[in-house]
Amino acid sequence: MTIEELIDLQEAGSRARVLGLKAHENPYLAAHRVPISDTSALGDWLARHDAWKFGWEAEDACREGRIVVH
């Protein structure tokens, strides 16, 4: 995964939170996206899952007032 893809996935997670989706609605949790037989793809899948989740959680923290601004 490139840095551009990572940023795109984080932005997608953030947009999902803005639109009201829940964390469990991460598209990388869909059964057809989880690698079952190809263990070499598991690391890439996990990185994509985590990037989306990071974006979602960052936006959620902003909206819930859990980020302190100095």
Coordinates of N, CA and C in Angstrom, one line a residue:
M1 N 0.8 -1.2 0.0 CA 0.0 0.0 0.0 C 0.9 1.2 0.0
T2 N 0.5 2.2 -0.8 CA 1.3 3.4 -0.9 C 0.8 4.4 0.2
I3 N 1.6 5.4 0.4 CA 1.2 6.4 1.4 C -0.1 7.1 0.9
E4 N -0.3 7.3 -0.4 CA -1.5 7.9 -0.9 C -2.7 7.1 -0.6
E5 N -2.5 5.7 -0.8 CA -3.6 4.8 -0.5 C -4.0 4.9 1.0
L6 N -3.0 4.9 1.9 CA -3.2 5.0 3.3 C -4.0 6.2 3.7
I7 N -3.6 7.4 3.1 CA -4.3 8.6 3.4 C -5.7 8.6 2.9
D8 N -5.9 8.0 1.7 CA -7.2 7.9 1.1 C -8.1 7.0 2.0
L9 N -7.6 6.0 2.6 CA -8.4 5.1 3.4 C -8.7 5.8 4.7
Q10 N -7.8 6.5 5.3 CA -8.0 7.3 6.5 C -9.1 8.3 6.3
E11 N -9.1 9.0 5.1 CA -10.1 10.0 4.8 C -11.4 9.3 4.6
A12 N -11.4 8.1 4.0 CA -12.7 7.4 3.8 C -13.3 7.1 5.2
G13 N -12.5 6.7 6.1 CA -13.0 6.4 7.5 C -13.6 7.6 8.1
S14 N -12.9 8.7 8.0 CA -13.3 10.0 8.5 C -14.7 10.4 7.9
R15 N -14.8 10.3 6.6 CA -16.0 10.6 5.9 C -17.2 9.7 6.4
A16 N -16.8 8.5 6.6 CA -17.9 7.5 7.0 C -18.4 8.0 8.4
R17 N -17.6 8.4 9.3 CA -18.0 8.9 10.6 C -18.9 10.2 10.4
V18 N -18.4 11.1 9.6 CA -19.2 12.3 9.3 C -20.6 11.9 8.8
L19 N -20.7 10.9 8.0 CA -22.0 10.5 7.4 C -22.8 9.6 8.4
G20 N -22.3 9.3 9.6 CA -23.0 8.6 10.6 C -22.8 7.1 10.6
L21 N -21.9 6.6 9.9 CA -21.7 5.2 9.9 C -21.0 4.8 11.2
K22 N -21.2 3.6 11.7 CA -20.6 3.1 12.9 C -19.3 2.4 12.6
A23 N -18.4 2.3 13.6 CA -17.1 1.7 13.4 C -17.2 0.2 12.9
H24 N -18.3 -0.5 13.3 CA -18.4 -1.9 12.8 C -18.9 -1.9 11.3
E25 N -19.1 -0.8 10.7 CA -19.5 -0.7 9.3 C -18.3 -0.5 8.4
N26 N -17.1 -0.8 9.0 CA -15.8 -0.7 8.2 C -16.0 -1.6 7.0
P27 N -15.8 -1.1 5.8 CA -16.0 -2.0 4.6 C -15.0 -3.2 4.6
Y28 N -13.9 -3.0 5.3 CA -12.9 -4.1 5.3 C -13.3 -5.3 6.2
L29 N -14.4 -5.1 6.9 CA -15.0 -6.2 7.7 C -15.9 -7.1 6.9
A30 N -16.3 -6.6 5.7 CA -17.2 -7.4 4.9 C -16.5 -8.8 4.6
A31 N -17.3 -9.8 4.6 CA -16.8 -11.2 4.5 C -16.0 -11.4 3.2
H32 N -16.5 -10.8 2.1 CA -15.8 -11.0 0.8 C -14.4 -10.3 0.8
R33 N -14.1 -9.4 1.7 CA -12.9 -8.7 1.7 C -11.8 -9.3 2.6
V34 N -12.2 -10.1 3.5 CA -11.3 -10.7 4.5 C -10.6 -11.9 3.8
P35 N -9.3 -11.9 3.7 CA -8.6 -13.0 3.0 C -8.6 -14.2 3.9
I36 N -9.1 -15.3 3.3 CA -9.2 -16.5 4.1 C -8.1 -17.5 3.7
S37 N -7.9 -17.7 2.4 CA -7.0 -18.7 2.0 C -5.6 -18.2 1.6
D38 N -5.5 -16.9 1.5 CA -4.2 -16.2 1.1 C -3.6 -15.5 2.3
T39 N -2.8 -16.2 3.0 CA -2.2 -15.6 4.2 C -1.3 -14.4 3.9
S40 N -0.7 -14.4 2.7 CA 0.2 -13.3 2.4 C -0.6 -12.0 2.2
A41 N -1.9 -12.1 1.9 CA -2.7 -10.9 1.7 C -3.3 -10.4 3.1
L42 N -3.1 -11.1 4.1 CA -3.6 -10.8 5.4 C -3.0 -9.5 5.9
G43 N -1.7 -9.3 5.8 CA -1.1 -8.0 6.2 C -1.6 -6.8 5.5
D44 N -1.8 -6.9 4.2 CA -2.3 -5.8 3.4 C -3.8 -5.5 3.9
W45 N -4.6 -6.5 4.1 CA -6.0 -6.3 4.5 C -6.0 -5.7 5.9
L46 N -5.1 -6.1 6.8 CA -5.1 -5.6 8.1 C -4.7 -4.1 8.1
A47 N -3.7 -3.8 7.3 CA -3.3 -2.4 7.2 C -4.4 -1.5 6.6
R48 N -5.1 -2.0 5.6 CA -6.3 -1.2 5.1 C -7.4 -1.1 6.1
H49 N -7.7 -2.2 6.8 CA -8.7 -2.1 7.8 C -8.3 -1.1 8.9
D50 N -7.1 -1.1 9.3 CA -6.6 -0.2 10.4 C -6.6 1.2 10.0
A51 N -6.2 1.5 8.7 CA -6.2 2.8 8.2 C -7.6 3.4 8.2
W52 N -8.6 2.7 7.7 CA -10.0 3.2 7.7 C -10.4 3.4 9.1
K53 N -10.2 2.5 10.0 CA -10.6 2.6 11.4 C -9.9 3.8 12.1
F54 N -8.6 4.0 11.8 CA -7.9 5.2 12.3 C -8.7 6.5 11.9
G55 N -9.0 6.6 10.7 CA -9.7 7.8 10.2 C -11.0 8.0 10.9
W56 N -11.8 6.9 11.0 CA -13.1 6.9 11.7 C -12.9 7.3 13.1
E57 N -11.9 6.7 13.8 CA -11.7 7.0 15.3 C -11.2 8.5 15.5
A58 N -10.4 9.0 14.6 CA -9.9 10.4 14.7 C -11.1 11.3 14.6
E59 N -12.0 11.1 13.6 CA -13.1 12.0 13.4 C -14.1 11.8 14.6
D60 N -14.3 10.6 15.1 CA -15.1 10.4 16.2 C -14.6 11.1 17.5
A61 N -13.3 11.1 17.7 CA -12.7 11.8 18.8 C -12.9 13.3 18.7
C62 N -12.8 13.8 17.5 CA -13.1 15.3 17.3 C -14.5 15.6 17.6
R63 N -15.4 14.8 17.1 CA -16.8 15.1 17.3 C -17.3 14.9 18.7
E64 N -16.6 14.0 19.5 CA -17.0 13.8 20.9 C -16.3 14.7 21.8
G65 N -15.4 15.5 21.3 CA -14.7 16.5 22.1 C -13.6 15.9 23.0
R66 N -13.0 14.7 22.5 CA -12.0 14.1 23.2 C -10.6 14.5 22.8
I67 N -10.5 15.5 21.9 CA -9.2 16.0 21.5 C -9.0 17.4 22.1
V68 N -8.0 17.5 22.9 CA -7.7 18.8 23.6 C -6.9 19.7 22.7
V69 N -7.3 20.9 22.5 CA -6.6 21.9 21.7 C -6.0 22.9 22.7
H70 N -4.7 23.1 22.5 CA -4.0 24.0 23.4 C -4.0 25.4 22.8

